[in-house]
Amino acid sequence: MLDQLAELGRIVLRAVAGLGRAHLLMLGLLRGLRDLFPRPLLLVHQLYSVGVLSILIITVSGLFVGMVLGLQGHYVLSKFGATQTLGVMVAASLVRELGPVVTALLFAGRAGSALTAEIGLMKATEQLSGLEMMAVDPVKRVLTPRFLAGFIAMPLLASMFSAIGVVGGYFVGVGLLGVDSGAYWSQMQANIDLHEDVYNGVIKSLVFGFVCTWIALFQGYDCMPTSEGVSRATTRTVVHSALAVLGLDFILTALMFGK
Amino acid sequence: MSTEEPLVKIRGLRFSRSDRVIFDGVDIDIPRGKVTAIMGPSGTGKTTLLKLIGGQLVPDAGTIEVDGRNVHRLGNRDLYALRKRMGMLFQSGALLTDLSVFDNVAYPLREHTNLPKSMIRKLVLIKLESVGLRGAAGLMPSELSGGMARRVALARAIALDPMMIMYDEPFTGQDPISMGVLVKLIRELNDSSRLTSLLVSHDVHETASICDLIYVISEGRVVESGSPEEITGSKTAWVQQFMGGRPDGPVPFHYPGAELADELMGGHPC
Amino acid sequence: MFRMKTIEIMVGAFMAMGILALFFLALQVSNLSTTSNGEGYVISARFDNIGSLKVKAAVSMSGVRIGRVSEISFDDGSYEAVVRMTIDKKFSKIPDDTFAKIYTAGLLGEQYIGLEAGGSDTYMADGGAIGMTQSALVLEEIIGQVLFSKASEGAKNAEGAK
C-alpha cells in the first residue's frame, strides 16, 4: 500500500519536474528569439524543413477532407432540402475546426516527430554538447529557429488546408452532386464571418503551432541520448501533441464560440 | 614553464549521478604546455571529468579552476568566454551533420568572430591542412571515416586557437594507421601551438608514448600519478594489471556473484 | 550555394502560398467582400415583433442588399423592438415614407429586413426613422390562425349539414 503510494508520488514528482524543465526550455526559446533577428538564414532553413516539406501531406489531406465533407454534408443536407447551404457547412467545419486541428495533428506526425528525432540524435551524437563546448548555446542556435519556424508555418499550413478543403468540397458538391455553384459561394460568404470564423481559426493554429513545436523540441532536447531514448521521445511527441491539440481545441472552442 | 601555476586545478572533487558515486575527492593539476593523460578503466567517469572541467556538469563538492577562475562560479557569459578558449574533441567527433567539413571548421569562427569571408576561408584551410584534410573540405561528415571525422573535429577544436584542448578517448575504435596519425597530431599540435592538452583514454601504449604526465583513476580516486615511466614501473598491483592489460588480478575477471557451484546446484528459480 | 538558393525560393513560395490561402479564406470564403467598409448612415425602425431577426442580418431593397442591422434594442415604454440599421453610403436616396417589413429567406432561412420605397421626394437622413413597419411572421401565429379558420370552417360545415 505504502509502496503504491510512493510510486504515485514518484510519478507525480517526475511529471512536475518534466513540466518545469519544459517551461525553462520555453523561456530559453523565447529569449533566443531576440538573437535570431540578425540571422534570418537560420530561420529560412527551418521553414523549409518544417513548412515546405509538409505542404504535400497538408494539401492532399485538405483536398480529401474537403471532398468527404462535401459528400457527407450533401447526404445530410439533402434530407432537409438545404443542399444550397453545403458551402457553409464545408467552410465552417474546415475554417473553425478541421483546418487547425487536422493540420496540427498532421504537423505533429510529419514535422514534430522529425524535429524530435533530429534534436534527439544531435544530443545522442554529442553535437549539442559539442556546440556548448564551442561556446555556442544550442537552445539559441539550434532550437529557437525551429521553434519560430513551427510557429510561423502552422497557420499558413492550416490556411492552405482549409482553402484546398473548400475547393475540394466545391468539386464534389458542385461538380459531382449538382449543387448550384452560386449558392455554394454566396451562402458561404453570407454565413462565414471573417472575425468569428477565420481569425479564430488562425488564432487556434497559432496556439497549436506554439504547443506542437514546443513539445517536439522539448522531447528531443530532454530525451535519453540513446537510440531507444530517441525512439521513445519521438513517440511521445506525437502522442503528447495529439492530446494537447485536442484538449486545447476544446478549451479554445469553448472560449471563442461558446457564448 | 613548470614553475607556473597549473592551468587546471581540481581540488576535492566529488560528483555522483543518482546513487552512484563517480568521483570521491579527486585532486588533479594539469600543467601548462604539457600533454597530461587521465587513464582508468571504462566507466570511471573520465568523460564526466571533461564535462565537469568544461562546465557542462556541476560537481557536488570541490572546486575546478581553469586559468585561475572557478568554472562553476562563473556567470553564463564568462563561462562562454572561457569555453571559447577551450577546445574539446568528442569521442564521436560531434560534427554537425548538416554542414560540410569546411563549414564545420568555419562554424566557431563565424559564430565568434567578425572576420571577413576570405579570411575565414584561409584560416579554415590552414587548420584543415594541419590535420591533413584540406582536400576533404567539400565532403559531408557522413562521407568521412571515423578517424577522418575525428581529425576534422580536431581542426574545428583548434579553429579559435584555444589555450587548452581536451581529448575524449581519441584512440578508441581506430585502425592502427589513423591511431598513429592521431598520436602524432596530438603531440605536434601541442608543441607547435603551445597548447595544453588533456587526454582521457584507456589505450595504455599510445597514451604513454605521447604524454608527459599520467593520472590513473579508479573507483572515484586518483590511484597513481607521475610520468609514463613511473607509472609503467609502478609497484601497485592494480596499476600493474591495468597498464599490462592482464585479465585477472586485483580487478577480478568475474563480476561479483554467488559461487558457480551454488548457483548451478541450488536451483534458483530464475 | 545553389542548394541554398533553391531552399530560399521554396520557402518564399511556401510563404506566398500560405498567405494566398489566407486571403482566399478572407475574401472568397468569408464575408469580408460583402461587408461594407463601415461607411454609411444609420436609420431606425420600430417593430411590434421582430421574430428571430439578428444583428448583422441583411437589409435589402428590391432584393438588393443595401445595408445591415447594426443594433437591436427594446423600448420598454412602448413595448416595441427598435432596430437600427446601417445603410451603405451609396444608397442615399431612400424616400422617407419607406415601408419596412421583416421577411424570411426560405421556409427555415434567416430573417432579414426588406424595404419598400414610397413615393416621397425627400430622402432619409442619418438618424432618420421609418414610420411604417410590418412585424415578422411568427410561425406559431400563422399555424394558430390556420387552425382557427379550419376549425371555424368545420363548425360552419357541421351547421350546414344539420
PDB file of N, CA, C and O in Angstrom, chain B residues 166-226:
ATOM      1  N   MET B 166      40.906  19.400 -24.948  1.00  0.00           N
ATOM      2  CA  MET B 166      40.615  18.175 -24.213  1.00  0.00           C
ATOM      3  C   MET B 166      40.226  17.091 -25.211  1.00  0.00           C
ATOM      4  O   MET B 166      39.386  17.318 -26.082  1.00  0.00           O
ATOM      5  N   TYR B 167      40.847  15.959 -25.082  1.00  0.00           N
ATOM      6  CA  TYR B 167      40.548  14.854 -25.981  1.00  0.00           C
ATOM      7  C   TYR B 167      39.798  13.783 -25.216  1.00  0.00           C
ATOM      8  O   TYR B 167      40.294  13.272 -24.212  1.00  0.00           O
ATOM      9  N   ASP B 168      38.638  13.424 -25.703  1.00  0.00           N
ATOM     10  CA  ASP B 168      37.865  12.363 -25.059  1.00  0.00           C
ATOM     11  C   ASP B 168      38.068  11.073 -25.841  1.00  0.00           C
ATOM     12  O   ASP B 168      37.552  10.922 -26.941  1.00  0.00           O
ATOM     13  N   GLU B 169      38.815  10.172 -25.262  1.00  0.00           N
ATOM     14  CA  GLU B 169      39.068   8.857 -25.877  1.00  0.00           C
ATOM     15  C   GLU B 169      39.434   8.987 -27.357  1.00  0.00           C
ATOM     16  O   GLU B 169      38.751   8.443 -28.218  1.00  0.00           O
ATOM     17  N   PRO B 170      40.514   9.667 -27.692  1.00  0.00           N
ATOM     18  CA  PRO B 170      40.776   9.910 -29.113  1.00  0.00           C
ATOM     19  C   PRO B 170      41.155   8.649 -29.885  1.00  0.00           C
ATOM     20  O   PRO B 170      41.049   8.636 -31.104  1.00  0.00           O
ATOM     21  N   PHE B 171      41.581   7.595 -29.199  1.00  0.00           N
ATOM     22  CA  PHE B 171      42.104   6.434 -29.935  1.00  0.00           C
ATOM     23  C   PHE B 171      41.101   5.305 -30.064  1.00  0.00           C
ATOM     24  O   PHE B 171      41.344   4.344 -30.778  1.00  0.00           O
ATOM     25  N   THR B 172      39.985   5.402 -29.354  1.00  0.00           N
ATOM     26  CA  THR B 172      39.046   4.285 -29.336  1.00  0.00           C
ATOM     27  C   THR B 172      38.534   3.990 -30.744  1.00  0.00           C
ATOM     28  O   THR B 172      38.140   4.893 -31.472  1.00  0.00           O
ATOM     29  N   GLY B 173      38.537   2.723 -31.081  1.00  0.00           N
ATOM     30  CA  GLY B 173      37.921   2.291 -32.330  1.00  0.00           C
ATOM     31  C   GLY B 173      38.618   2.788 -33.580  1.00  0.00           C
ATOM     32  O   GLY B 173      37.973   3.001 -34.598  1.00  0.00           O
ATOM     33  N   GLN B 174      39.935   3.025 -33.499  1.00  0.00           N
ATOM     34  CA  GLN B 174      40.659   3.468 -34.690  1.00  0.00           C
ATOM     35  C   GLN B 174      41.540   2.336 -35.205  1.00  0.00           C
ATOM     36  O   GLN B 174      42.080   1.562 -34.428  1.00  0.00           O
ATOM     37  N   ASP B 175      41.688   2.310 -36.541  1.00  0.00           N
ATOM     38  CA  ASP B 175      42.630   1.329 -37.072  1.00  0.00           C
ATOM     39  C   ASP B 175      44.046   1.836 -36.761  1.00  0.00           C
ATOM     40  O   ASP B 175      44.232   3.009 -36.465  1.00  0.00           O
ATOM     41  N   PRO B 176      45.058   0.936 -36.827  1.00  0.00           N
ATOM     42  CA  PRO B 176      46.406   1.321 -36.393  1.00  0.00           C
ATOM     43  C   PRO B 176      46.930   2.560 -37.108  1.00  0.00           C
ATOM     44  O   PRO B 176      47.606   3.385 -36.489  1.00  0.00           O
ATOM     45  N   ILE B 177      46.591   2.720 -38.405  1.00  0.00           N
ATOM     46  CA  ILE B 177      47.150   3.861 -39.131  1.00  0.00           C
ATOM     47  C   ILE B 177      46.554   5.160 -38.627  1.00  0.00           C
ATOM     48  O   ILE B 177      47.271   6.097 -38.268  1.00  0.00           O
ATOM     49  N   SER B 178      45.228   5.239 -38.539  1.00  0.00           N
ATOM     50  CA  SER B 178      44.644   6.508 -38.086  1.00  0.00           C
ATOM     51  C   SER B 178      44.995   6.770 -36.628  1.00  0.00           C
ATOM     52  O   SER B 178      45.137   7.910 -36.200  1.00  0.00           O
ATOM     53  N   MET B 179      45.184   5.679 -35.864  1.00  0.00           N
ATOM     54  CA  MET B 179      45.625   5.850 -34.483  1.00  0.00           C
ATOM     55  C   MET B 179      46.990   6.526 -34.487  1.00  0.00           C
ATOM     56  O   MET B 179      47.225   7.498 -33.762  1.00  0.00           O
ATOM     57  N   GLY B 180      47.895   6.027 -35.326  1.00  0.00           N
ATOM     58  CA  GLY B 180      49.230   6.608 -35.418  1.00  0.00           C
ATOM     59  C   GLY B 180      49.175   8.069 -35.824  1.00  0.00           C
ATOM     60  O   GLY B 180      49.885   8.915 -35.267  1.00  0.00           O
ATOM     61  N   VAL B 181      48.281   8.360 -36.794  1.00  0.00           N
ATOM     62  CA  VAL B 181      48.145   9.740 -37.250  1.00  0.00           C
ATOM     63  C   VAL B 181      47.700  10.631 -36.099  1.00  0.00           C
ATOM     64  O   VAL B 181      48.258  11.710 -35.874  1.00  0.00           O
ATOM     65  N   LEU B 182      46.719  10.164 -35.344  1.00  0.00           N
ATOM     66  CA  LEU B 182      46.190  10.971 -34.247  1.00  0.00           C
ATOM     67  C   LEU B 182      47.241  11.189 -33.158  1.00  0.00           C
ATOM     68  O   LEU B 182      47.400  12.297 -32.653  1.00  0.00           O
ATOM     69  N   VAL B 183      47.974  10.127 -32.840  1.00  0.00           N
ATOM     70  CA  VAL B 183      49.012  10.235 -31.808  1.00  0.00           C
ATOM     71  C   VAL B 183      49.995  11.319 -32.197  1.00  0.00           C
ATOM     72  O   VAL B 183      50.341  12.205 -31.404  1.00  0.00           O
ATOM     73  N   LYS B 184      50.416  11.274 -33.479  1.00  0.00           N
ATOM     74  CA  LYS B 184      51.400  12.241 -33.951  1.00  0.00           C
ATOM     75  C   LYS B 184      50.810  13.655 -33.920  1.00  0.00           C
ATOM     76  O   LYS B 184      51.459  14.601 -33.471  1.00  0.00           O
ATOM     77  N   LEU B 185      49.542  13.760 -34.360  1.00  0.00           N
ATOM     78  CA  LEU B 185      48.886  15.076 -34.425  1.00  0.00           C
ATOM     79  C   LEU B 185      48.796  15.726 -33.055  1.00  0.00           C
ATOM     80  O   LEU B 185      49.087  16.904 -32.886  1.00  0.00           O
ATOM     81  N   ILE B 186      48.397  14.930 -32.074  1.00  0.00           N
ATOM     82  CA  ILE B 186      48.182  15.492 -30.734  1.00  0.00           C
ATOM     83  C   ILE B 186      49.494  16.069 -30.206  1.00  0.00           C
ATOM     84  O   ILE B 186      49.556  17.197 -29.710  1.00  0.00           O
ATOM     85  N   ARG B 187      50.559  15.294 -30.363  1.00  0.00           N
ATOM     86  CA  ARG B 187      51.859  15.758 -29.877  1.00  0.00           C
ATOM     87  C   ARG B 187      52.307  17.002 -30.649  1.00  0.00           C
ATOM     88  O   ARG B 187      52.760  17.986 -30.065  1.00  0.00           O
ATOM     89  N   GLU B 188      52.164  16.954 -31.972  1.00  0.00           N
ATOM     90  CA  GLU B 188      52.655  18.067 -32.794  1.00  0.00           C
ATOM     91  C   GLU B 188      51.888  19.347 -32.511  1.00  0.00           C
ATOM     92  O   GLU B 188      52.474  20.423 -32.362  1.00  0.00           O
ATOM     93  N   LEU B 189      50.551  19.208 -32.423  1.00  0.00           N
ATOM     94  CA  LEU B 189      49.735  20.398 -32.152  1.00  0.00           C
ATOM     95  C   LEU B 189      50.119  21.005 -30.824  1.00  0.00           C
ATOM     96  O   LEU B 189      50.238  22.217 -30.683  1.00  0.00           O
ATOM     97  N   ASN B 190      50.344  20.141 -29.843  1.00  0.00           N
ATOM     98  CA  ASN B 190      50.673  20.627 -28.521  1.00  0.00           C
ATOM     99  C   ASN B 190      51.975  21.432 -28.542  1.00  0.00           C
ATOM    100  O   ASN B 190      52.071  22.486 -27.933  1.00  0.00           O
ATOM    101  N   ASP B 191      52.965  20.918 -29.276  1.00  0.00           N
ATOM    102  CA  ASP B 191      54.268  21.570 -29.243  1.00  0.00           C
ATOM    103  C   ASP B 191      54.316  22.789 -30.150  1.00  0.00           C
ATOM    104  O   ASP B 191      54.969  23.771 -29.826  1.00  0.00           O
ATOM    105  N   SER B 192      53.605  22.718 -31.287  1.00  0.00           N
ATOM    106  CA  SER B 192      53.741  23.814 -32.239  1.00  0.00           C
ATOM    107  C   SER B 192      52.914  25.023 -31.837  1.00  0.00           C
ATOM    108  O   SER B 192      53.301  26.155 -32.080  1.00  0.00           O
ATOM    109  N   SER B 193      51.745  24.803 -31.206  1.00  0.00           N
ATOM    110  CA  SER B 193      50.938  25.990 -30.900  1.00  0.00           C
ATOM    111  C   SER B 193      50.869  26.262 -29.402  1.00  0.00           C
ATOM    112  O   SER B 193      49.979  26.958 -28.953  1.00  0.00           O
ATOM    113  N   ARG B 194      51.818  25.719 -28.638  1.00  0.00           N
ATOM    114  CA  ARG B 194      51.920  25.988 -27.205  1.00  0.00           C
ATOM    115  C   ARG B 194      50.581  25.782 -26.492  1.00  0.00           C
ATOM    116  O   ARG B 194      50.108  26.620 -25.735  1.00  0.00           O
ATOM    117  N   LEU B 195      49.971  24.664 -26.836  1.00  0.00           N
ATOM    118  CA  LEU B 195      48.694  24.297 -26.225  1.00  0.00           C
ATOM    119  C   LEU B 195      48.957  23.566 -24.918  1.00  0.00           C
ATOM    120  O   LEU B 195      50.063  23.127 -24.657  1.00  0.00           O
ATOM    121  N   THR B 196      47.885  23.437 -24.161  1.00  0.00           N
ATOM    122  CA  THR B 196      47.895  22.486 -23.064  1.00  0.00           C
ATOM    123  C   THR B 196      46.915  21.388 -23.457  1.00  0.00           C
ATOM    124  O   THR B 196      45.801  21.690 -23.868  1.00  0.00           O
ATOM    125  N   SER B 197      47.356  20.163 -23.381  1.00  0.00           N
ATOM    126  CA  SER B 197      46.474  19.086 -23.826  1.00  0.00           C
ATOM    127  C   SER B 197      46.084  18.206 -22.655  1.00  0.00           C
ATOM    128  O   SER B 197      46.919  17.885 -21.808  1.00  0.00           O
ATOM    129  N   LEU B 198      44.834  17.857 -22.622  1.00  0.00           N
ATOM    130  CA  LEU B 198      44.330  16.939 -21.601  1.00  0.00           C
ATOM    131  C   LEU B 198      43.700  15.770 -22.342  1.00  0.00           C
ATOM    132  O   LEU B 198      42.831  15.952 -23.191  1.00  0.00           O
ATOM    133  N   LEU B 199      44.166  14.595 -22.007  1.00  0.00           N
ATOM    134  CA  LEU B 199      43.817  13.423 -22.781  1.00  0.00           C
ATOM    135  C   LEU B 199      43.162  12.418 -21.849  1.00  0.00           C
ATOM    136  O   LEU B 199      43.699  12.141 -20.781  1.00  0.00           O
ATOM    137  N   VAL B 200      42.026  11.929 -22.253  1.00  0.00           N
ATOM    138  CA  VAL B 200      41.356  10.928 -21.452  1.00  0.00           C
ATOM    139  C   VAL B 200      41.338   9.653 -22.261  1.00  0.00           C
ATOM    140  O   VAL B 200      40.936   9.674 -23.417  1.00  0.00           O
ATOM    141  N   SER B 201      41.840   8.580 -21.690  1.00  0.00           N
ATOM    142  CA  SER B 201      41.969   7.391 -22.534  1.00  0.00           C
ATOM    143  C   SER B 201      42.161   6.151 -21.694  1.00  0.00           C
ATOM    144  O   SER B 201      42.504   6.226 -20.509  1.00  0.00           O
ATOM    145  N   HIS B 202      41.945   4.991 -22.301  1.00  0.00           N
ATOM    146  CA  HIS B 202      42.374   3.753 -21.659  1.00  0.00           C
ATOM    147  C   HIS B 202      43.252   2.943 -22.603  1.00  0.00           C
ATOM    148  O   HIS B 202      43.469   1.774 -22.382  1.00  0.00           O
ATOM    149  N   ASP B 203      43.724   3.591 -23.672  1.00  0.00           N
ATOM    150  CA  ASP B 203      44.664   2.921 -24.553  1.00  0.00           C
ATOM    151  C   ASP B 203      46.071   3.191 -24.014  1.00  0.00           C
ATOM    152  O   ASP B 203      46.650   4.243 -24.231  1.00  0.00           O
ATOM    153  N   VAL B 204      46.584   2.197 -23.310  1.00  0.00           N
ATOM    154  CA  VAL B 204      47.777   2.395 -22.498  1.00  0.00           C
ATOM    155  C   VAL B 204      48.989   2.821 -23.324  1.00  0.00           C
ATOM    156  O   VAL B 204      49.623   3.831 -23.049  1.00  0.00           O
ATOM    157  N   HIS B 205      49.299   2.068 -24.378  1.00  0.00           N
ATOM    158  CA  HIS B 205      50.579   2.272 -25.053  1.00  0.00           C
ATOM    159  C   HIS B 205      50.612   3.591 -25.813  1.00  0.00           C
ATOM    160  O   HIS B 205      51.567   4.347 -25.712  1.00  0.00           O
ATOM    161  N   GLU B 206      49.564   3.868 -26.578  1.00  0.00           N
ATOM    162  CA  GLU B 206      49.528   5.098 -27.352  1.00  0.00           C
ATOM    163  C   GLU B 206      49.616   6.301 -26.421  1.00  0.00           C
ATOM    164  O   GLU B 206      50.349   7.245 -26.665  1.00  0.00           O
ATOM    165  N   THR B 207      48.857   6.226 -25.324  1.00  0.00           N
ATOM    166  CA  THR B 207      48.838   7.359 -24.408  1.00  0.00           C
ATOM    167  C   THR B 207      50.203   7.549 -23.775  1.00  0.00           C
ATOM    168  O   THR B 207      50.753   8.649 -23.732  1.00  0.00           O
ATOM    169  N   ALA B 208      50.765   6.459 -23.315  1.00  0.00           N
ATOM    170  CA  ALA B 208      52.055   6.546 -22.634  1.00  0.00           C
ATOM    171  C   ALA B 208      53.127   7.084 -23.571  1.00  0.00           C
ATOM    172  O   ALA B 208      54.076   7.735 -23.137  1.00  0.00           O
ATOM    173  N   SER B 209      52.981   6.834 -24.876  1.00  0.00           N
ATOM    174  CA  SER B 209      54.024   7.239 -25.809  1.00  0.00           C
ATOM    175  C   SER B 209      54.058   8.745 -26.035  1.00  0.00           C
ATOM    176  O   SER B 209      55.062   9.265 -26.490  1.00  0.00           O
ATOM    177  N   ILE B 210      52.944   9.467 -25.797  1.00  0.00           N
ATOM    178  CA  ILE B 210      52.979  10.892 -26.100  1.00  0.00           C
ATOM    179  C   ILE B 210      52.825  11.806 -24.899  1.00  0.00           C
ATOM    180  O   ILE B 210      53.067  12.997 -25.016  1.00  0.00           O
ATOM    181  N   CYS B 211      52.417  11.293 -23.749  1.00  0.00           N
ATOM    182  CA  CYS B 211      52.101  12.262 -22.711  1.00  0.00           C
ATOM    183  C   CYS B 211      53.278  12.501 -21.773  1.00  0.00           C
ATOM    184  O   CYS B 211      54.228  11.715 -21.714  1.00  0.00           O
ATOM    185  N   ASP B 212      53.184  13.639 -21.073  1.00  0.00           N
ATOM    186  CA  ASP B 212      54.241  13.992 -20.134  1.00  0.00           C
ATOM    187  C   ASP B 212      53.879  13.558 -18.722  1.00  0.00           C
ATOM    188  O   ASP B 212      54.741  13.376 -17.884  1.00  0.00           O
ATOM    189  N   LEU B 213      52.605  13.445 -18.470  1.00  0.00           N
ATOM    190  CA  LEU B 213      52.139  13.208 -17.114  1.00  0.00           C
ATOM    191  C   LEU B 213      50.895  12.328 -17.180  1.00  0.00           C
ATOM    192  O   LEU B 213      50.037  12.530 -18.038  1.00  0.00           O
ATOM    193  N   ILE B 214      50.816  11.366 -16.299  1.00  0.00           N
ATOM    194  CA  ILE B 214      49.651  10.473 -16.298  1.00  0.00           C
ATOM    195  C   ILE B 214      49.015  10.469 -14.912  1.00  0.00           C
ATOM    196  O   ILE B 214      49.709  10.406 -13.893  1.00  0.00           O
ATOM    197  N   TYR B 215      47.686  10.563 -14.890  1.00  0.00           N
ATOM    198  CA  TYR B 215      46.927  10.311 -13.673  1.00  0.00           C
ATOM    199  C   TYR B 215      46.130   9.043 -13.912  1.00  0.00           C
ATOM    200  O   TYR B 215      45.476   8.917 -14.945  1.00  0.00           O
ATOM    201  N   VAL B 216      46.184   8.107 -12.994  1.00  0.00           N
ATOM    202  CA  VAL B 216      45.363   6.912 -13.123  1.00  0.00           C
ATOM    203  C   VAL B 216      44.247   7.008 -12.099  1.00  0.00           C
ATOM    204  O   VAL B 216      44.511   7.198 -10.909  1.00  0.00           O
ATOM    205  N   ILE B 217      43.012   6.943 -12.544  1.00  0.00           N
ATOM    206  CA  ILE B 217      41.911   6.998 -11.589  1.00  0.00           C
ATOM    207  C   ILE B 217      41.134   5.702 -11.630  1.00  0.00           C
ATOM    208  O   ILE B 217      41.018   5.038 -12.671  1.00  0.00           O
ATOM    209  N   SER B 218      40.643   5.333 -10.463  1.00  0.00           N
ATOM    210  CA  SER B 218      39.825   4.138 -10.360  1.00  0.00           C
ATOM    211  C   SER B 218      38.899   4.299  -9.171  1.00  0.00           C
ATOM    212  O   SER B 218      39.323   4.793  -8.123  1.00  0.00           O
ATOM    213  N   GLU B 219      37.684   3.891  -9.327  1.00  0.00           N
ATOM    214  CA  GLU B 219      36.677   3.948  -8.266  1.00  0.00           C
ATOM    215  C   GLU B 219      36.637   5.318  -7.585  1.00  0.00           C
ATOM    216  O   GLU B 219      36.618   5.448  -6.368  1.00  0.00           O
ATOM    217  N   GLY B 220      36.674   6.351  -8.405  1.00  0.00           N
ATOM    218  CA  GLY B 220      36.449   7.692  -7.886  1.00  0.00           C
ATOM    219  C   GLY B 220      37.651   8.341  -7.225  1.00  0.00           C
ATOM    220  O   GLY B 220      37.530   9.392  -6.613  1.00  0.00           O
ATOM    221  N   ARG B 221      38.825   7.717  -7.334  1.00  0.00           N
ATOM    222  CA  ARG B 221      40.003   8.308  -6.694  1.00  0.00           C
ATOM    223  C   ARG B 221      41.197   8.241  -7.637  1.00  0.00           C
ATOM    224  O   ARG B 221      41.268   7.379  -8.508  1.00  0.00           O
ATOM    225  N   VAL B 222      42.145   9.154  -7.412  1.00  0.00           N
ATOM    226  CA  VAL B 222      43.400   9.066  -8.152  1.00  0.00           C
ATOM    227  C   VAL B 222      44.246   7.986  -7.486  1.00  0.00           C
ATOM    228  O   VAL B 222      44.538   8.063  -6.300  1.00  0.00           O
ATOM    229  N   VAL B 223      44.599   6.952  -8.242  1.00  0.00           N
ATOM    230  CA  VAL B 223      45.349   5.846  -7.665  1.00  0.00           C
ATOM    231  C   VAL B 223      46.835   6.137  -7.733  1.00  0.00           C
ATOM    232  O   VAL B 223      47.598   5.818  -6.823  1.00  0.00           O
ATOM    233  N   GLU B 224      47.246   6.730  -8.822  1.00  0.00           N
ATOM    234  CA  GLU B 224      48.677   6.919  -9.026  1.00  0.00           C
ATOM    235  C   GLU B 224      48.855   8.078  -9.997  1.00  0.00           C
ATOM    236  O   GLU B 224      48.011   8.307 -10.872  1.00  0.00           O
ATOM    237  N   SER B 225      49.959   8.813  -9.855  1.00  0.00           N
ATOM    238  CA  SER B 225      50.237   9.833 -10.831  1.00  0.00           C
ATOM    239  C   SER B 225      51.735   9.961 -11.018  1.00  0.00           C
ATOM    240  O   SER B 225      52.514   9.621 -10.126  1.00  0.00           O
ATOM    241  N   GLY B 226      52.140  10.434 -12.189  1.00  0.00           N
ATOM    242  CA  GLY B 226      53.570  10.576 -12.448  1.00  0.00           C
ATOM    243  C   GLY B 226      53.849  10.512 -13.931  1.00  0.00           C
ATOM    244  O   GLY B 226      52.921  10.473 -14.758  1.00  0.00           O
TER     245      GLY B 226
END
